[in-house]
Short mmCIF file of C-alpha atoms and ligand atoms in Angstrom, two decimals:
data_model
loop_
_atom_site.label_atom_id
_atom_site.label_comp_id
_atom_site.label_asym_id
_atom_site.label_seq_id
_atom_site.Cartn_x
_atom_site.Cartn_y
_atom_site.Cartn_z
CA MET J 23 105.11 60.74 105.99
CA ALA J 24 101.81 61.56 107.68
CA SER J 25 100.05 58.84 109.69
CA GLU J 26 96.70 57.39 108.63
CA PHE J 27 94.93 59.51 111.24
CA GLU J 28 96.78 62.65 110.22
CA LEU J 29 95.77 62.03 106.58
CA ILE J 30 92.12 61.57 107.51
CA ARG J 31 92.15 64.71 109.65
CA ARG J 32 93.86 66.84 107.00
CA PHE J 33 92.07 65.69 103.89
CA PHE J 34 88.73 64.17 104.83
CA ASP J 35 87.57 65.77 108.07
CA ARG J 36 85.55 68.90 107.33
CA PRO J 37 83.01 70.28 109.77
CA ALA J 38 79.50 69.10 109.01
CA ARG J 39 77.47 71.88 107.44
CA ARG J 40 74.21 70.84 108.99
CA GLY J 41 74.48 70.31 112.71
CA ALA J 42 70.87 69.31 113.12
CA ARG J 43 71.15 66.60 110.50
CA THR J 44 74.64 65.28 111.17
CA LEU J 45 74.89 64.65 114.89
CA LEU J 46 78.38 63.12 114.62
CA GLY J 47 80.67 62.86 111.58
CA VAL J 48 84.28 61.80 111.00
CA GLY J 49 86.29 60.79 114.08
CA ASP J 50 84.21 58.33 116.04
CA ASP J 51 83.43 54.64 115.54
CA ALA J 52 80.33 55.49 113.54
CA ALA J 53 78.51 58.56 112.34
CA LEU J 54 75.16 59.53 113.84
CA LEU J 55 72.61 60.88 111.37
CA ARG J 56 69.13 62.23 111.90
CA VAL J 57 66.68 61.33 109.16
CA GLU J 58 63.73 63.68 108.82
CA PRO J 59 60.42 62.21 110.04
CA GLY J 60 58.40 60.69 107.18
CA MET J 61 61.43 60.35 104.89
CA ALA J 62 62.90 57.10 103.61
CA LEU J 63 66.68 56.74 103.52
CA ALA J 64 68.05 56.07 100.00
CA VAL J 65 71.48 54.39 100.06
CA SER J 66 73.80 53.62 97.16
CA THR J 67 77.45 52.50 96.75
CA ASP J 68 79.77 52.57 93.72
CA MET J 69 83.37 51.47 93.43
CA LEU J 70 86.00 52.93 91.11
CA LEU J 71 89.16 50.90 90.41
CA ALA J 72 92.27 52.30 88.73
CA GLY J 73 92.77 50.67 85.34
CA ARG J 74 89.16 49.53 85.11
CA HIS J 75 86.99 52.58 85.72
CA PHE J 76 89.61 55.25 85.08
CA PRO J 77 93.14 55.22 83.63
CA GLU J 78 96.05 55.22 86.07
CA GLY J 79 97.28 58.81 86.19
CA THR J 80 93.80 60.40 85.95
CA ALA J 81 93.84 63.91 87.42
CA PRO J 82 93.02 63.47 91.14
CA GLY J 83 90.66 66.46 91.27
CA ALA J 84 88.50 64.97 88.51
CA LEU J 85 88.59 61.61 90.26
CA GLY J 86 87.37 63.11 93.52
CA HIS J 87 84.51 64.75 91.64
CA LYS J 88 83.60 61.65 89.67
CA ALA J 89 83.72 59.26 92.64
CA LEU J 90 81.00 61.31 94.34
CA ALA J 91 79.16 62.31 91.15
CA VAL J 92 78.44 58.74 90.01
CA ASN J 93 76.92 57.99 93.41
CA LEU J 94 74.89 61.19 93.52
CA SER J 95 73.57 60.24 90.09
CA ASP J 96 72.07 57.09 91.62
CA LEU J 97 70.27 59.22 94.22
CA ALA J 98 69.04 61.52 91.43
CA ALA J 99 67.57 58.48 89.68
CA MET J 100 65.64 57.66 92.88
CA GLY J 101 64.34 61.21 93.25
CA ALA J 102 66.27 61.46 96.52
CA THR J 103 67.90 64.55 98.07
CA PRO J 104 71.53 63.81 98.93
CA ARG J 105 72.51 64.35 102.56
CA TRP J 106 75.57 62.30 103.53
CA ALA J 107 78.47 60.31 102.06
CA THR J 108 81.17 57.94 103.27
CA LEU J 109 84.47 57.28 101.48
CA ALA J 110 86.52 54.07 101.52
CA ILE J 111 89.85 54.56 99.80
CA ALA J 112 92.91 52.38 99.18
CA LEU J 113 96.07 54.30 98.30
CA PRO J 114 99.38 52.89 97.09
CA VAL J 115 101.25 55.83 98.67
CA ALA J 116 100.25 58.79 100.79
CA ASP J 117 100.98 61.47 98.18
CA GLU J 118 99.87 64.70 99.80
CA GLY J 119 99.57 66.65 96.54
CA TRP J 120 97.37 63.91 95.13
CA LEU J 121 95.23 63.71 98.29
CA SER J 122 94.83 67.45 98.46
CA ALA J 123 93.56 67.67 94.84
CA PHE J 124 91.35 64.58 95.26
CA SER J 125 89.70 65.88 98.41
CA ALA J 126 89.26 69.36 96.84
CA GLY J 127 87.42 67.79 93.86
CA LEU J 128 85.24 65.70 96.12
CA PHE J 129 84.38 68.48 98.59
CA ALA J 130 83.64 71.03 95.84
CA LEU J 131 80.84 68.79 94.57
CA ALA J 132 79.75 67.80 98.11
CA GLN J 133 79.34 71.47 99.04
CA ARG J 134 77.27 72.23 95.96
CA PHE J 135 74.71 69.64 97.02
CA ASP J 136 75.00 70.14 100.81
CA VAL J 137 76.43 66.66 101.36
CA ASP J 138 78.37 65.94 104.58
CA LEU J 139 81.24 63.44 104.40
CA VAL J 140 80.61 61.61 107.66
CA GLY J 141 83.04 58.70 107.66
CA GLY J 142 84.96 56.13 105.71
CA ASP J 143 88.04 53.94 105.76
CA THR J 144 91.61 54.56 104.59
CA THR J 145 94.01 51.74 103.80
CA ARG J 146 97.13 51.08 101.73
CA GLY J 147 96.69 49.14 98.48
CA PRO J 148 96.19 49.47 94.73
CA LEU J 149 94.23 52.68 94.10
CA ALA J 150 90.51 52.00 94.67
CA ILE J 151 87.75 54.38 95.72
CA SER J 152 84.35 53.44 97.02
CA VAL J 153 81.79 56.05 97.98
CA THR J 154 78.46 55.41 99.66
CA VAL J 155 75.84 58.14 99.53
CA LEU J 156 72.74 58.51 101.66
CA GLY J 157 69.79 60.66 100.76
CA GLU J 158 66.20 61.30 101.76
CA VAL J 159 63.05 60.83 99.75
CA PRO J 160 59.36 60.53 100.69
CA ALA J 161 58.92 56.76 100.31
CA GLU J 162 55.75 57.03 98.24
CA HIS J 163 57.51 59.33 95.75
CA ALA J 164 60.76 57.42 95.27
CA LEU J 165 61.46 56.87 91.56
CA THR J 166 62.16 53.17 91.11
CA ARG J 167 62.90 51.17 87.97
CA GLY J 168 59.69 49.21 88.44
CA GLY J 169 56.92 51.75 87.83
CA ALA J 170 56.73 52.05 84.02
CA ARG J 171 53.30 51.20 82.55
CA PRO J 172 52.15 50.60 78.95
CA GLY J 173 51.29 53.90 77.30
CA ASP J 174 53.80 55.92 79.38
CA ASP J 175 56.15 58.19 77.46
CA ILE J 176 59.91 57.61 77.65
CA TRP J 177 62.04 60.70 78.28
CA VAL J 178 65.78 61.39 78.32
CA SER J 179 67.60 64.38 79.84
CA GLY J 180 70.51 66.19 78.18
CA VAL J 181 72.57 64.60 75.41
CA LEU J 182 73.63 60.94 75.25
CA GLY J 183 76.95 59.52 74.09
CA GLN J 184 79.17 62.51 74.87
CA ALA J 185 81.19 60.75 77.55
CA ALA J 186 81.70 57.69 75.31
CA ALA J 187 82.77 59.93 72.42
CA GLY J 188 85.16 61.70 74.80
CA LEU J 189 86.62 58.31 75.75
CA ALA J 190 86.95 57.26 72.09
CA GLU J 191 88.75 60.53 71.38
CA ARG J 192 91.09 60.09 74.34
CA GLN J 193 91.88 56.53 73.23
CA GLY J 194 92.74 57.78 69.74
CA GLN J 195 89.81 56.07 67.94
CA LEU J 196 88.51 59.44 66.83
CA ARG J 197 90.15 62.70 65.78
CA LEU J 198 88.34 65.90 66.71
CA ALA J 199 89.18 69.57 66.77
CA PRO J 200 90.25 70.56 70.31
CA GLN J 201 87.22 72.82 70.80
CA VAL J 202 84.92 69.89 69.90
CA ALA J 203 86.82 67.36 72.02
CA ALA J 204 87.08 69.50 75.17
CA PRO J 205 83.38 69.44 76.19
CA LEU J 206 83.19 65.70 75.45
CA ARG J 207 86.16 65.01 77.72
CA ALA J 208 84.62 67.24 80.36
CA ARG J 209 81.50 65.09 80.28
CA LEU J 210 83.63 61.98 80.78
CA GLU J 211 85.74 63.37 83.60
CA MET J 212 83.36 65.74 85.39
CA PRO J 213 79.83 64.33 85.01
CA GLU J 214 76.99 66.40 86.45
CA PRO J 215 74.51 64.42 88.56
CA ARG J 216 70.91 65.40 87.71
CA ILE J 217 69.91 65.90 91.34
CA VAL J 218 67.44 68.75 90.96
CA LEU J 219 65.76 67.06 88.01
CA GLY J 220 65.33 63.85 90.04
CA GLU J 221 63.80 65.76 92.94
CA ARG J 222 61.42 67.66 90.70
CA LEU J 223 60.29 64.43 88.98
CA ARG J 224 58.78 63.15 92.26
CA GLY J 225 55.09 62.74 91.65
CA ILE J 226 55.57 63.15 87.87
CA ALA J 227 57.74 60.24 86.69
CA SER J 228 56.52 56.66 86.96
CA ALA J 229 60.05 55.16 86.78
CA ALA J 230 63.63 56.38 86.41
CA ILE J 231 67.23 55.22 86.00
CA ASP J 232 70.52 57.01 85.38
CA VAL J 233 72.54 56.22 82.26
CA SER J 234 75.77 54.60 83.45
CA ASP J 235 76.01 51.60 81.09
CA GLY J 236 74.37 53.02 77.93
CA PHE J 237 70.81 53.92 76.89
CA ALA J 238 69.82 50.48 75.58
CA ALA J 239 71.12 48.55 78.60
CA ASP J 240 69.79 51.01 81.17
CA LEU J 241 66.34 51.34 79.59
CA GLY J 242 66.43 47.53 79.47
CA HIS J 243 66.73 47.47 83.27
CA VAL J 244 63.56 49.60 83.58
CA LEU J 245 61.70 47.31 81.15
CA GLU J 246 62.75 44.22 83.07
CA ARG J 247 61.87 45.59 86.52
CA SER J 248 58.56 46.99 85.24
CA GLY J 249 57.64 43.91 83.18
CA VAL J 250 57.02 45.97 80.03
CA GLY J 251 58.50 46.62 76.57
CA ALA J 252 59.35 49.81 74.69
CA LEU J 253 59.30 51.34 71.24
CA VAL J 254 62.03 53.95 70.73
CA HIS J 255 62.80 56.06 67.68
CA TYR J 256 66.56 56.44 67.29
CA ALA J 257 66.16 59.77 65.47
CA GLN J 258 64.42 61.22 68.56
CA LEU J 259 67.32 60.35 70.87
CA PRO J 260 69.34 63.45 71.79
CA GLY J 261 72.74 62.15 70.70
CA VAL J 262 76.33 63.28 70.32
CA ARG J 263 77.36 64.36 66.79
CA THR J 264 81.02 63.73 65.97
CA GLY J 265 80.69 63.44 62.19
CA ASP J 266 80.99 59.64 62.29
CA ALA J 267 77.38 58.36 62.28
CA ALA J 268 78.25 54.74 63.10
CA LEU J 269 80.39 55.78 66.06
CA ASP J 270 77.68 58.22 67.22
CA MET J 271 75.13 55.40 67.25
CA ARG J 272 77.41 53.16 69.33
CA CYS J 273 78.09 56.02 71.75
CA VAL J 274 74.39 56.94 72.07
CA LEU J 275 73.04 53.40 72.48
CA ALA J 276 75.87 51.61 74.28
CA GLY J 277 78.12 54.37 75.66
CA GLY J 278 78.18 54.59 79.43
CA ASP J 279 79.13 57.34 81.85
CA ASP J 280 76.69 60.04 80.70
CA TYR J 281 74.77 60.10 83.99
CA GLU J 282 71.71 61.58 82.32
CA LEU J 283 68.30 60.33 83.48
CA ILE J 284 65.93 58.09 81.52
CA PHE J 285 62.43 58.34 82.98
CA THR J 286 58.90 57.36 82.09
CA ALA J 287 55.73 59.34 82.73
CA GLY J 288 52.07 59.21 81.78
CA GLN J 289 51.06 61.24 78.72
CA GLU J 290 49.11 63.65 80.94
CA ALA J 291 52.47 64.81 82.37
CA ARG J 292 53.80 66.19 79.05
CA ALA J 293 53.01 69.84 79.81
CA ALA J 294 54.50 69.58 83.31
CA ILE J 295 57.68 67.99 81.96
CA THR J 296 58.07 70.63 79.24
CA ALA J 297 57.61 73.33 81.88
CA LEU J 298 60.22 71.61 84.08
CA ALA J 299 62.72 71.59 81.21
CA GLY J 300 62.26 75.36 80.88
CA ALA J 301 62.47 75.97 84.64
CA LEU J 302 65.66 73.95 85.02
CA ASP J 303 67.15 75.03 81.66
CA ILE J 304 67.83 71.42 80.71
CA SER J 305 66.73 69.61 77.58
CA LEU J 306 64.18 66.83 78.11
CA SER J 307 63.42 64.75 75.01
CA ARG J 308 60.47 62.41 74.49
CA VAL J 309 61.99 59.42 72.69
CA GLY J 310 59.39 56.66 72.66
CA ALA J 311 56.65 54.81 74.48
CA ILE J 312 56.28 51.94 76.91
CA GLN J 313 54.48 48.92 75.41
CA ALA J 314 52.81 45.91 76.95
CA ALA J 315 54.99 42.83 77.56
CA PRO J 316 56.14 40.44 76.08
CA MET J 317 57.65 43.00 73.72
CA ARG J 318 61.20 44.02 74.68
CA LEU J 319 63.12 47.08 73.48
CA VAL J 320 62.34 47.78 69.82
CA LEU J 321 64.55 50.49 68.29
CA LEU J 322 63.46 51.98 64.98
CA ASP J 323 65.57 53.97 62.51
CA ALA J 324 64.19 56.91 60.51
CA GLN J 325 62.86 54.53 57.79
CA GLY J 326 61.01 52.40 60.33
CA GLY J 327 63.57 49.58 60.13
CA GLN J 328 64.63 47.83 63.32
CA ILE J 329 68.06 48.48 64.87
CA ALA J 330 69.52 45.61 66.94
CA PRO J 331 70.03 47.05 70.46
CA PRO J 332 73.72 46.78 71.39
CA ALA J 333 74.82 45.36 74.73
CA GLY J 334 75.87 47.79 77.47
CA TYR J 335 79.06 47.48 79.46
CA ASP J 336 79.16 44.28 81.53
CA HIS J 337 82.10 43.65 83.85
CA PHE J 338 81.53 39.90 83.79
CA ALA J 339 80.72 39.42 80.11
CA ASP J 340 84.27 38.16 79.48
CA LEU J 341 83.86 35.48 82.16
CA ASP J 342 80.98 33.69 80.46
P1 ADP L 2 87.74 52.36 112.94
O1 ADP L 2 89.07 51.65 113.05
O2 ADP L 2 87.01 52.51 114.23
O3 ADP L 2 86.90 51.87 111.80
P2 ADP L 2 89.19 54.31 111.51
O4 ADP L 2 90.49 54.49 112.20
O5 ADP L 2 89.15 53.49 110.30
O6 ADP L 2 88.12 53.89 112.57
O7 ADP L 2 88.65 55.77 111.12
C1 ADP L 2 88.66 56.84 112.04
C2 ADP L 2 87.56 57.82 111.68
O8 ADP L 2 87.87 58.41 110.42
C3 ADP L 2 86.19 57.17 111.52
O9 ADP L 2 85.22 58.09 111.96
C4 ADP L 2 86.08 56.96 110.03
O10 ADP L 2 84.71 56.96 109.61
C5 ADP L 2 86.84 58.16 109.48
N1 ADP L 2 87.48 57.92 108.19
C6 ADP L 2 88.45 57.03 107.88
N2 ADP L 2 88.85 57.14 106.60
C7 ADP L 2 88.08 58.13 106.05
C8 ADP L 2 87.99 58.71 104.75
N3 ADP L 2 88.75 58.32 103.75
N4 ADP L 2 87.08 59.68 104.58
C9 ADP L 2 86.29 60.09 105.59
N5 ADP L 2 86.33 59.60 106.82
C10 ADP L 2 87.22 58.62 107.06
MG1 MG L 3 87.93 51.61 109.95
#
């Protein structure tokens, strides 16, 4: 069996694509990175555990993609341009077929966004994957959760609830024709980080977050950090349609793993945002408005009745 160092060299050491930016990558005690003058460094880490974040036996190529994609999504939500990543991985066995597919999935996405893998750690243990990404953003244009103001519009990219519907289908809670199920499963396994959208929202959006825990919970984080409330019309939310309206609503409001962006912007930005949707060929839906505190999230159905916002996924909820 290959040694730890042999594994790292074979599967995780690829030449940096940008010599000027990555002074030193994998192979030394630390990487050396050059941040462009005037840029702030945006840093984010996410951990994926077998059995909790993905089923044991998940295809390794999809896992390599997703481990990086969920982190890149956090940079997208900051308006940052991804530059570098590190990978900490615990493996029960050094299965070369598995490692080869995992690293191919990870590097395919890294290459698309010009991200250099510049270091990490490799140990033996129950399968766990932690990626840290580093990106650059002009500090004054970073999209935080704290900038939403009363009167701002609330926008959502893409379609919500597809990943959750894909999970429900995979778990047998929902029967769908294969051609309907396939794109939902693809959303679950191969999410697309909205990097270009995040970059183009610099100077336009007042706040942003990516949807990892569900629309209601993630918009709730923006409201809390911004000290505001929101009025949202459920019928305006771009949601998955499986034929089961109650399931659709759960998936749209509380389904995680979509990695779309929720952002807020002043009403004067409507034309710019519509133009951006056309330029990027991505749907951007205006779903509600930010209100003054102390109002929280108010969700209205088509008749104007109030829908109780469901809770998002909380790893510690069962420990209360
Ligand atoms: P150290 O003991 O000094 O922390 P390691 O032996 O853990 O160094 O790692 C050797 C080199 O390989 C370091 O540059 C480290 O960043 C890199 N590395 C280790 N594991 C990975 C991995 N899974 N992906 C990318 N780089 C890795
Ligand atoms: Mg180490």
